Amino acid sequence: MNKNRKIVAFICAMAMILSVFTGFTVVNAEEPTRGFVFDNIQQSKDGKTITMDIKYQGYELGLSSFTIYADVPSVVTAIKTTPKFAGAVDDYSNGVYALTYAGSSNATTENSVVANLELTLAAELTEDVQIELKDETAASAMNADESDYEYDDTVSGGGIAKANVTLKAATTPVETPTPTSKPVSKPVVLPDMDIRTGDVPETTDDLYVAVVIKTKDGNDAEYGKDYVAELTLPNGDVKELTEDDLNNILNGYFDLVEGAEDMTWDDVISGLTFNALSDGLSFNAQLVNGSEVISGGDVEVTFEPEKPEKAPAITLETKVANKKATKVSVGKVMTLTAKTDKVVEDAVYEYVISDSDKAYLEPITATVTDDVLTVKFEGKKTKSNIKITVNYLDADDVVLATKSVTVSVVKEETGTSGSGSSSSDSSSGNSNGSIAHGGVVSNNNSKVAFVDIDTVPWAEDSILALVDKGVINGRSDSIFDPNGTVTRAEFAKMVVLAFGLTGGSGVDEFSDVENTDWFASYVARGYYNGVISGYDDGTFRPNGLISRQEMAAMIARAVKAANKTLPETVAAVTFEDADQIADWAMDAVTTLQKGGVINGMTETTYAPLENATRAQAAVIIYRAMTNAK
């Protein structure tokens, strides 16, 4: 398969992850066993800014000195350097970039990053350009006892491979939403557009399908808005595709789509289906091998989709003394009523209020009569912004409709204050309900209705327990995002809340944390209790993604700060990648492993430098809270 095309597809697949930058092609001509590589290349949406990392490779003990020289194309007008080695000096002039460092002993950096570079371009790239290391590039590293040099390498001497990076001029992929519901429409398949399994040639390295989908006004159709696609997998399952999935499939990069790794072109041609969401769409496709059109292109399919059935909606109302109100006095009763505009057979209501909020607004009774849910609450203690959510679920616990209201408990009677419920709508997803139409609502009704945690059954109990304790929140009422990443600020908050850490009144210790930041108080408490130490340059890097070894270190310190210990309950494990664990994190990883808090990513590896997911963070925090004595 053509290497450049494959890398383009991979970067396109990353576009939904990046919020500021869009992907483009990166090619390292040679992977040196020792030396320097270019990594994490990203391009801004306007195409005029490129960021990248320079990393060292093959120097296990770090570097004592280096000189990096690189030829840079003239389209680059300026380079801003953030060095990771203290005292490193940079220069960019006459098309040559230089970065030098001279130390007295070996030094290491996080993730082996030498420097972050930000390149300013005169204009968006219209052709490929290359940045290449020059022969003068050199690196030195001392041996373990620093009595002599272990390595003294140069490009010209062959010790450092002449790495380069090619920045490919490419069309910026358009980020489009993933559909939240399956459309009701007549499907369009590739054979409808005169592309059939018998058309596939013997050699498929440069084979791809070009699809043109137009609206009835002649504009390009938008994925998720005008149409969606699905793919029948070899095991018979039907996979709803994201736009990136579809792009990878059409370009032949089946290994980048989960479940499609072993598919062939014949499988795709017979199993790919398009579904229209807008009226009057036209579909046209060609099967192309290199520059040769093999089939398709002459048949255009146009049809009108069937209209999906209207989903139910919920109307919410809160009253005090039979008058609309969103405030209730301590000792008084507020009545919430919920009604659906479309009754679904065997559907149930579910109301959700957090356990912590029940101490302020206590549910008294809940009934369903004539398809109307009525819940009575008593004000117990003053508190603002108490959220109550009502879900309407079908027999399979799929959320058909949901609506929320925010209320308050106040000291004095408020009469008719407020004009009704302030609410928000969303739809779709799985939930756990226990409230039947026409019956009495049970008390098991405060379970959070995340629709995506069934994908991580090993973490579900931990997630729900921490949500109930107020340690962690979902991305929304129904989405937890278990496989999403965790920033250092987010994890600081989780740890501080989980172990009830107090103290700390300011964040002057870190240059990148302001007292007005939402996370400032958590960082202050973490620093005060010795959980957070920050970086040598005086930063905390709140938006940086937390690594697995950083997570272990912070949790171990939090256990100690809470005056607790982790008893050894599990036999010690020697991870094969233990040499990648930083010295400052080794004791924490060992303690948490023996205490039954952490496992490896496999039976033999820990992956200390990988970023932790939200599900992993929840499990590890909950285990630490539970196991610590």
XYZ file of C-alpha atoms in Angstrom:
629
model
C 0.000 0.000 0.000
C 1.260 3.458 -0.828
C 2.962 4.760 2.365
C 2.090 8.421 1.927
C -1.587 7.682 1.336
C -1.706 5.513 4.432
C -0.179 8.219 6.634
C -2.651 10.762 5.240
C -5.507 8.488 6.239
C -4.092 7.996 9.721
C -3.763 11.730 10.278
C -7.330 12.233 9.019
C -8.448 9.695 11.583
C -6.870 11.849 14.288
C -8.733 15.021 13.210
C -11.681 14.448 15.537
C -9.301 14.263 18.512
C -7.563 17.574 17.858
C -9.595 20.646 18.789
C -7.273 23.325 17.453
C -5.149 21.632 14.836
C -5.947 19.528 11.809
C -3.715 16.710 10.636
C -1.361 16.428 7.674
C 1.232 14.026 6.438
C 4.516 13.352 8.221
C 7.294 11.179 6.812
C 10.472 10.303 8.701
C 12.822 9.107 5.978
C 14.928 7.016 8.348
C 14.324 5.803 11.886
C 17.739 6.177 13.594
C 18.755 3.780 16.335
C 20.312 6.822 18.018
C 19.847 10.445 17.240
C 16.885 12.755 16.758
C 13.422 12.407 15.225
C 10.604 14.802 14.406
C 7.284 13.916 16.059
C 3.772 15.206 16.876
C 3.582 17.404 13.775
C 0.369 19.437 13.657
C -0.894 22.185 11.373
C -3.256 25.014 12.261
C -6.586 25.336 10.488
C -5.401 28.340 8.475
C -2.373 26.350 7.331
C 0.115 29.021 8.429
C 1.402 27.526 11.680
C 3.075 24.160 12.224
C 4.039 22.722 15.589
C 6.307 19.753 16.165
C 8.557 18.078 18.730
C 12.210 17.164 18.335
C 12.932 14.014 20.348
C 16.140 12.177 21.166
C 16.200 8.431 20.626
C 18.491 5.610 21.703
C 20.165 7.477 24.586
C 18.780 5.583 27.592
C 20.697 7.666 30.135
C 19.870 10.999 28.500
C 22.187 13.519 26.836
C 25.092 15.535 28.178
C 25.313 17.800 25.120
C 24.018 18.144 21.586
C 24.051 20.381 18.544
C 21.131 20.118 16.138
C 21.324 21.729 12.718
C 18.484 21.446 10.186
C 17.858 22.832 6.716
C 14.463 24.576 6.686
C 12.502 25.623 3.544
C 12.181 29.339 2.811
C 8.401 29.281 3.322
C 9.145 29.171 7.084
C 9.588 32.778 8.210
C 10.090 32.234 11.953
C 10.622 29.428 14.469
C 9.682 29.740 18.143
C 11.507 27.242 20.362
C 10.513 25.954 23.790
C 13.591 23.965 24.866
C 13.259 21.144 27.397
C 16.953 21.166 28.320
C 17.671 24.113 30.608
C 20.154 26.470 29.026
C 19.693 25.260 25.449
C 20.129 28.048 22.866
C 18.374 28.261 19.498
C 18.849 30.281 16.309
C 17.135 30.460 12.931
C 18.684 32.389 10.081
C 19.435 31.954 6.366
C 17.319 28.804 6.152
C 19.210 26.937 8.895
C 17.777 26.112 12.331
C 20.213 25.473 15.192
C 19.686 24.275 18.768
C 22.669 23.699 21.063
C 23.055 22.423 24.618
C 26.186 21.858 26.683
C 25.815 20.197 30.065
C 28.246 18.760 32.590
C 26.344 15.483 33.034
C 23.534 13.492 31.459
C 20.046 15.005 31.551
C 16.686 13.546 30.556
C 13.322 15.063 29.679
C 9.735 13.858 29.752
C 8.943 11.678 26.736
C 12.502 12.354 25.472
C 11.433 15.712 24.043
C 14.358 17.997 23.226
C 12.205 20.996 22.272
C 8.771 22.064 21.067
C 8.900 24.078 17.851
C 6.301 26.453 16.408
C 6.926 27.301 12.763
C 5.319 30.354 11.143
C 4.721 29.997 7.409
C 4.455 32.790 4.870
C 1.491 30.992 3.301
C -0.345 27.693 3.429
C 1.642 24.849 1.878
C 0.808 24.249 -1.789
C 3.585 21.716 -2.345
C 5.597 19.276 -0.270
C 8.506 20.731 1.707
C 11.186 19.023 3.765
C 13.121 19.725 6.939
C 16.362 17.714 7.116
C 19.078 17.287 9.701
C 22.493 18.552 8.544
C 25.758 16.646 8.737
C 26.929 18.902 11.574
C 24.263 17.499 13.943
C 25.951 15.809 16.946
C 25.065 14.323 20.344
C 27.044 13.126 23.373
C 26.076 11.033 26.397
C 28.059 9.946 29.457
C 28.213 6.372 30.731
C 26.331 5.248 33.859
C 28.917 6.505 36.376
C 29.628 9.548 34.181
C 33.335 8.771 34.139
C 33.566 8.857 30.355
C 31.492 9.294 27.224
C 29.252 6.363 26.288
C 28.333 7.977 22.971
C 29.874 10.786 20.937
C 27.824 10.700 17.722
C 27.562 12.802 14.570
C 25.568 12.588 11.364
C 28.702 12.853 9.274
C 30.329 10.040 11.245
C 27.339 7.749 10.824
C 26.397 7.538 14.505
C 23.239 9.579 13.918
C 20.975 8.745 11.004
C 20.086 11.691 8.790
C 16.428 11.960 9.761
C 14.054 14.290 7.974
C 10.403 15.175 7.935
C 8.325 15.825 4.824
C 5.390 18.167 5.305
C 2.824 17.161 2.740
C 0.506 19.756 1.228
C -2.904 18.221 1.829
C -6.524 19.235 1.990
C -7.567 19.859 5.572
C -10.202 17.307 6.598
C -13.546 18.759 7.651
C -14.698 17.763 11.103
C -18.316 16.627 11.082
C -20.484 15.216 13.823
C -21.170 11.532 14.292
C -24.906 10.785 13.925
C -26.716 10.073 17.175
C -29.529 8.004 15.708
C -29.908 5.553 12.865
C -31.835 7.039 9.937
C -34.951 5.495 8.455
C -34.184 5.527 4.735
C -33.687 3.467 1.623
C -30.025 2.365 1.584
C -27.608 3.062 -1.280
C -24.842 0.512 -1.899
C -21.857 0.577 -4.246
C -23.379 -1.935 -6.727
C -26.213 0.599 -7.227
C -23.495 2.902 -8.594
C -22.094 0.227 -10.969
C -19.214 -0.882 -8.706
C -19.192 -4.657 -8.201
C -16.967 -7.260 -6.558
C -15.802 -8.605 -9.907
C -14.230 -5.231 -10.717
C -11.437 -5.574 -8.137
C -8.008 -6.055 -9.796
C -5.365 -8.490 -8.545
C -3.105 -5.699 -7.261
C -4.880 -3.323 -4.881
C -2.037 -1.246 -3.398
C -3.323 1.960 -5.038
C -7.015 1.063 -5.173
C -9.610 3.440 -3.749
C -13.248 4.468 -4.189
C -14.099 8.095 -5.010
C -17.646 8.989 -3.918
C -19.421 12.244 -4.752
C -22.618 13.006 -2.819
C -24.565 16.164 -3.656
C -27.622 17.806 -2.143
C -30.607 18.665 -4.325
C -29.188 22.217 -4.534
C -25.957 20.893 -6.031
C -23.824 21.467 -2.912
C -21.515 18.902 -1.348
C -23.425 16.815 1.180
C -22.228 16.895 4.803
C -21.580 13.726 6.755
C -23.818 13.369 9.796
C -26.151 16.082 8.512
C -27.126 14.852 5.030
C -26.017 11.229 5.099
C -24.283 8.533 7.157
C -22.710 5.164 6.342
C -22.493 1.727 7.883
C -20.451 -1.374 7.148
C -21.302 -5.039 7.508
C -18.276 -6.667 9.158
C -17.003 -10.209 8.451
C -18.660 -11.498 11.645
C -22.040 -10.205 10.463
C -22.197 -7.205 12.803
C -23.188 -3.855 11.300
C -20.848 -1.006 12.302
C -22.023 2.617 12.160
C -19.101 4.546 10.691
C -17.725 7.927 11.666
C -16.649 10.184 8.811
C -13.023 9.236 9.464
C -13.952 5.534 9.388
C -15.623 6.058 6.010
C -12.624 7.944 4.595
C -10.272 5.169 5.706
C -12.484 2.445 4.223
C -12.830 4.242 0.868
C -9.028 4.676 0.721
C -8.326 1.035 1.540
C -7.002 1.543 5.075
C -9.132 -1.173 6.611
C -6.640 -1.762 9.434
C -7.411 1.685 10.851
C -11.107 0.849 11.397
C -11.950 -1.331 14.371
C -13.501 -4.611 13.253
C -12.542 -4.135 9.597
C -8.861 -5.089 9.897
C -9.248 -8.367 7.965
C -11.689 -7.131 5.316
C -11.052 -7.269 1.570
C -12.210 -4.947 -1.197
C -14.898 -7.481 -2.128
C -16.163 -7.346 1.497
C -16.323 -3.543 1.362
C -18.074 -3.346 -1.997
C -20.759 -5.775 -0.842
C -20.984 -4.495 2.760
C -20.785 -0.670 2.599
C -24.136 1.124 2.813
C -24.999 4.833 2.645
C -28.156 6.188 4.322
C -29.631 9.573 3.429
C -30.779 12.039 6.066
C -31.758 14.825 3.632
C -34.168 14.927 0.713
C -32.994 14.607 -2.891
C -29.400 13.459 -2.420
C -27.494 12.155 -5.456
C -24.737 9.515 -5.183
C -21.999 8.855 -7.740
C -18.922 6.649 -7.266
C -15.843 5.430 -9.141
C -13.492 2.535 -8.416
C -9.984 3.864 -9.156
C -6.653 2.044 -9.318
C -3.880 4.630 -9.280
C -5.056 7.008 -12.006
C -7.181 4.471 -13.907
C -10.964 4.469 -13.451
C -12.009 0.823 -13.380
C -15.769 1.112 -12.995
C -18.585 3.422 -11.891
C -19.034 7.069 -12.700
C -21.843 6.636 -15.210
C -24.680 5.762 -12.827
C -26.157 8.374 -10.493
C -28.557 7.301 -7.760
C -31.125 9.806 -6.492
C -33.873 9.113 -3.990
C -35.956 10.631 -1.220
C -35.482 9.133 2.256
C -38.354 7.989 4.347
C -39.079 10.391 7.178
C -38.037 9.042 10.591
C -40.742 8.743 13.170
C -40.884 11.704 15.540
C -39.267 10.938 18.882
C -41.117 11.579 22.142
C -40.494 14.770 24.080
C -40.898 15.535 27.782
C -42.540 18.557 29.382
C -41.363 19.389 32.913
C -42.957 21.684 35.476
C -42.101 22.477 39.102
C -44.605 24.017 41.525
C -44.696 25.204 45.115
C -48.139 25.682 46.677
C -49.705 25.039 43.234
C -47.755 27.894 41.639
C -44.915 27.593 39.148
C -41.601 28.023 40.938
C -37.975 26.926 40.776
C -37.292 27.782 44.446
C -38.642 26.105 47.559
C -38.192 27.075 51.195
C -36.679 24.805 53.823
C -39.499 22.642 55.242
C -41.777 23.228 52.235
C -42.705 20.842 49.403
C -41.955 21.213 45.709
C -43.860 19.111 43.183
C -42.297 18.086 39.890
C -44.475 16.770 37.074
C -43.247 15.234 33.806
C -45.340 14.279 30.798
C -44.432 12.827 27.431
C -46.171 14.028 24.286
C -46.060 10.496 22.873
C -46.813 7.427 24.980
C -44.667 4.398 24.063
C -45.794 0.933 25.052
C -43.891 -0.494 28.056
C -41.898 2.730 28.427
C -40.972 3.975 31.902
C -39.996 7.222 33.600
C -36.849 7.642 35.624
C -35.921 10.689 37.695
C -32.304 11.380 38.654
C -31.003 13.503 41.530
C -27.532 13.030 42.993
C -27.160 11.483 46.440
C -25.375 14.582 47.676
C -28.255 16.832 46.565
C -30.811 14.598 48.319
C -29.499 15.958 51.621
C -30.779 19.381 50.523
C -33.862 18.378 48.510
C -35.251 15.051 49.662
C -37.594 12.958 47.451
C -40.761 12.063 49.402
C -43.053 10.270 46.963
C -43.109 9.436 43.274
C -46.055 8.104 41.291
C -47.185 7.698 37.688
C -50.840 8.317 36.894
C -52.328 8.630 33.413
C -48.822 8.635 31.934
C -47.769 11.619 34.078
C -44.871 11.320 36.541
C -45.318 13.241 39.818
C -42.455 13.535 42.302
C -42.677 15.463 45.579
C -39.534 16.876 47.208
C -39.058 18.497 50.623
C -36.544 21.300 51.122
C -34.067 20.287 53.838
C -31.128 22.733 53.649
C -30.376 25.767 51.529
C -28.540 25.101 48.275
C -28.594 26.531 44.737
C -28.379 24.801 41.375
C -29.806 21.411 42.265
C -30.305 19.477 39.051
C -33.162 17.023 38.558
C -33.323 14.998 35.340
C -36.239 12.952 34.031
C -35.612 10.217 31.471
C -38.207 8.377 29.397
C -36.961 4.868 28.570
C -38.283 2.099 26.354
C -38.496 -1.588 27.313
C -34.800 -2.065 26.455
C -33.781 0.866 28.708
C -32.954 3.070 25.709
C -33.489 6.739 26.544
C -36.225 8.013 24.233
C -36.280 11.506 25.707
C -34.742 13.384 28.608
C -35.171 16.781 30.206
C -33.621 18.534 33.189
C -34.609 21.306 35.566
C -32.417 23.303 37.957
C -33.990 24.343 41.275
C -32.895 25.860 44.610
C -33.717 25.500 48.296
C -33.879 28.870 50.110
C -34.395 30.056 53.694
C -37.548 32.116 53.253
C -40.715 31.350 51.374
C -40.437 32.483 47.764
C -44.062 32.364 46.723
C -44.336 32.429 42.945
C -40.738 33.372 42.283
C -39.612 32.115 38.888
C -41.458 31.586 35.676
C -41.074 27.835 35.372
C -38.356 25.340 34.693
C -35.031 26.157 33.172
C -34.308 23.015 31.173
C -32.184 21.347 28.548
C -32.931 18.566 26.096
C -30.964 15.664 24.712
C -31.810 12.256 23.344
C -30.672 8.689 22.680
C -28.551 6.232 24.663
C -28.877 3.341 27.154
C -29.849 3.754 30.797
C -31.048 1.714 33.764
C -34.655 2.442 34.713
C -36.939 1.088 37.429
C -40.068 3.216 37.126
C -43.091 1.766 35.350
C -46.026 3.599 33.848
C -49.094 3.411 36.087
C -47.127 2.238 39.129
C -45.288 3.565 42.148
C -41.721 4.750 41.521
C -39.135 2.736 43.404
C -36.317 4.351 45.366
C -33.667 2.954 43.009
C -33.868 5.964 40.757
C -30.744 8.020 41.204
C -28.381 5.913 39.131
C -26.489 8.033 36.625
C -27.597 7.267 33.068
C -24.312 7.192 31.145
C -24.854 5.557 27.794
C -21.219 4.720 27.023
C -19.763 3.038 30.111
C -21.010 -0.386 29.011
C -17.968 -0.334 26.711
C -15.721 -0.555 29.807
C -17.528 -3.070 32.085
C -14.349 -3.460 34.172
C -14.612 0.244 35.135
C -18.374 0.738 35.396
C -18.708 0.244 39.160
C -15.745 2.527 39.896
C -17.088 5.261 37.615
C -20.547 5.216 39.177
C -19.137 5.128 42.716
C -16.943 8.181 42.100
C -19.772 10.055 40.402
C -22.001 9.405 43.420
C -19.240 10.731 45.681
C -18.838 13.859 43.554
C -15.229 13.008 42.671
C -15.735 12.815 38.916
C -18.375 14.040 36.461
C -19.534 12.988 33.031
C -18.905 15.045 29.929
C -22.702 15.503 29.918
C -25.719 13.963 31.641
C -25.521 10.873 29.452
C -21.902 10.769 28.209
C -18.950 9.824 30.418
C -16.327 9.396 27.654
C -14.485 6.480 29.338
C -11.759 6.282 26.702
C -11.125 10.022 26.679
C -7.890 11.427 28.022
C -7.373 13.201 31.352
C -5.544 16.494 31.805
C -3.271 17.143 34.757
C -5.743 19.726 36.081
C -8.661 17.284 35.843
C -6.709 14.571 37.646
C -5.585 16.989 40.359
C -9.246 17.745 41.074
C -10.167 14.037 41.195
C -7.378 13.157 43.618
C -7.972 16.122 45.922
C -11.704 15.381 46.155
C -11.226 11.612 46.477
C -8.948 11.917 49.509
C -10.572 15.019 51.018
C -7.388 17.090 50.958
C -7.595 20.617 52.376
C -5.311 23.602 52.898
C -3.441 25.787 50.439
C -4.590 29.292 49.643
C -2.828 30.270 46.431
C -0.976 29.042 43.393
C 1.972 31.409 43.178
C 4.250 28.376 42.883
C 3.276 27.806 39.223
C 3.675 30.411 36.496
C 0.888 28.915 34.349
C -1.853 28.724 37.014
C -3.921 31.793 37.861
C -6.089 32.078 40.961
C -9.076 32.645 38.666
C -8.637 29.305 36.873
C -11.344 26.728 37.647
C -8.720 24.251 38.808
C -6.661 26.694 40.883
C -8.019 25.656 44.300
C -7.448 21.951 43.564
C -3.892 22.584 42.400
C -3.275 24.693 45.513
C -4.556 21.931 47.794
C -2.555 19.317 45.924
C 0.642 21.371 46.204
C 0.050 22.138 49.867
C -0.310 18.431 50.653
C 2.717 17.372 48.616
C 0.688 15.632 45.917
C 1.753 17.992 43.131
C 5.277 19.174 42.467
C 5.177 20.577 38.932
C 8.099 20.866 36.530
C 11.624 22.230 36.820
C 10.679 25.291 34.765
C 8.134 26.381 37.391
C 5.046 25.293 35.448
C 2.249 22.889 36.304
C 1.039 22.380 32.701
C -2.631 21.998 33.644
C -3.750 21.187 30.107
C -1.099 18.547 29.536
C -2.349 14.962 29.390
C -1.438 12.970 32.460
C 0.718 9.901 31.953
C 0.280 6.618 33.773
C 3.419 7.139 35.863
C 2.382 10.701 36.815
C -1.007 9.349 37.852
C 0.618 6.674 40.033
C 2.917 9.202 41.707
C 0.085 11.610 42.542
C -2.126 8.861 43.981
C 0.667 7.434 46.132
C 1.383 10.915 47.523
C -2.349 11.503 48.138
C -2.633 8.269 50.135
C 0.279 9.433 52.289
C -1.191 12.935 52.655
C -4.422 11.378 53.924
C -2.384 9.588 56.625
C -3.114 6.197 55.131
C -1.085 3.324 53.717
C -1.672 0.642 51.109
C -1.215 -2.870 52.552
C 0.607 -5.293 50.270
C -2.087 -7.638 48.960
C -0.620 -8.650 45.584
C 2.649 -10.360 44.705
C 5.274 -8.076 43.206
C 5.457 -7.950 39.408
C 8.564 -7.030 37.426
C 7.450 -5.122 34.356
C 9.508 -5.639 31.209
C 9.410 -1.896 30.539
C 10.428 -0.918 34.073
C 13.455 0.853 32.597
C 11.025 3.397 31.117
C 9.601 4.296 34.532
C 11.159 7.499 35.856
C 13.103 7.288 39.115
C 10.663 9.661 40.829
C 7.738 7.382 39.931
C 9.264 3.943 40.550
C 8.406 3.665 44.261
C 4.838 4.854 43.611
C 4.288 2.310 40.823
C 5.671 -0.478 43.011
C 3.559 0.532 46.021
C 0.347 0.777 44.013
C 1.017 -2.504 42.206
C 1.600 -4.409 45.447
C -1.413 -2.669 46.976
C -3.733 -3.976 44.266
C -4.370 -0.516 42.836
C -2.715 -0.736 39.423
C -2.147 -3.410 36.814
C -0.030 -3.371 33.701
C -1.360 -2.597 30.257
C -0.438 -6.250 29.614
C 0.661 -8.997 31.993
C 4.282 -7.943 31.561
C 4.272 -4.221 30.650
C 3.186 -1.097 32.529
C 3.439 1.555 29.737
C 4.424 4.406 32.093
C 4.555 7.087 29.389
C 1.153 6.366 27.873
C -1.674 8.765 28.664
C -4.260 7.518 31.127
C -7.914 7.282 30.106
C -10.856 8.516 32.161
C -11.908 4.925 32.848
C -8.407 3.972 34.031
C -8.246 7.054 36.242
C -11.604 6.220 37.845
C -10.636 2.605 38.564
C -7.256 3.469 40.050
C -8.603 6.272 42.243
C -11.473 4.121 43.510
C -9.157 1.183 44.262
C -6.799 3.482 46.152
C -9.686 4.943 48.170
C -10.983 1.463 48.945
C -7.689 -0.305 49.662
C -5.960 2.431 51.658
C -6.086 1.861 55.419
